[in-house]
Amino acid sequence: MKHSTGRIEVVCGSMFSGKTEELIRLVRRA
């Protein structure tokens, strides 16, 4: 269970960071 939850956190973290980067790019363009 611990390993699976850890993987989920890593996946969510990478996706969240990617989304934040996209938002920053959109803000810079605007």
Short mmCIF file of C-alpha atoms in Angstrom, two decimals, residues 6-27:
data_model
loop_
_atom_site.label_atom_id
_atom_site.label_comp_id
_atom_site.label_asym_id
_atom_site.label_seq_id
_atom_site.Cartn_x
_atom_site.Cartn_y
_atom_site.Cartn_z
CA GLY A 6 3.87 6.94 -3.03
CA ARG A 7 3.64 6.38 -6.78
CA ILE A 8 0.26 8.13 -6.90
CA GLU A 9 1.74 11.13 -5.07
CA VAL A 10 4.64 11.31 -7.53
CA VAL A 11 2.30 11.13 -10.53
CA CYS A 12 -0.01 13.80 -9.09
CA GLY A 13 2.99 15.98 -8.21
CA SER A 14 4.45 15.76 -11.72
CA MET A 15 1.05 16.50 -13.30
CA PHE A 16 0.47 19.43 -10.93
CA SER A 17 3.90 20.92 -11.66
CA GLY A 18 3.28 20.55 -15.39
CA LYS A 19 -0.07 22.33 -15.11
CA THR A 20 1.46 25.16 -13.07
CA GLU A 21 4.16 25.60 -15.73
CA GLU A 22 1.48 25.83 -18.43
CA LEU A 23 -0.45 28.40 -16.37
CA ILE A 24 2.72 30.47 -15.92
CA ARG A 25 3.29 30.40 -19.70
CA LEU A 26 -0.28 31.54 -20.35
CA VAL A 27 0.08 34.35 -17.81
#
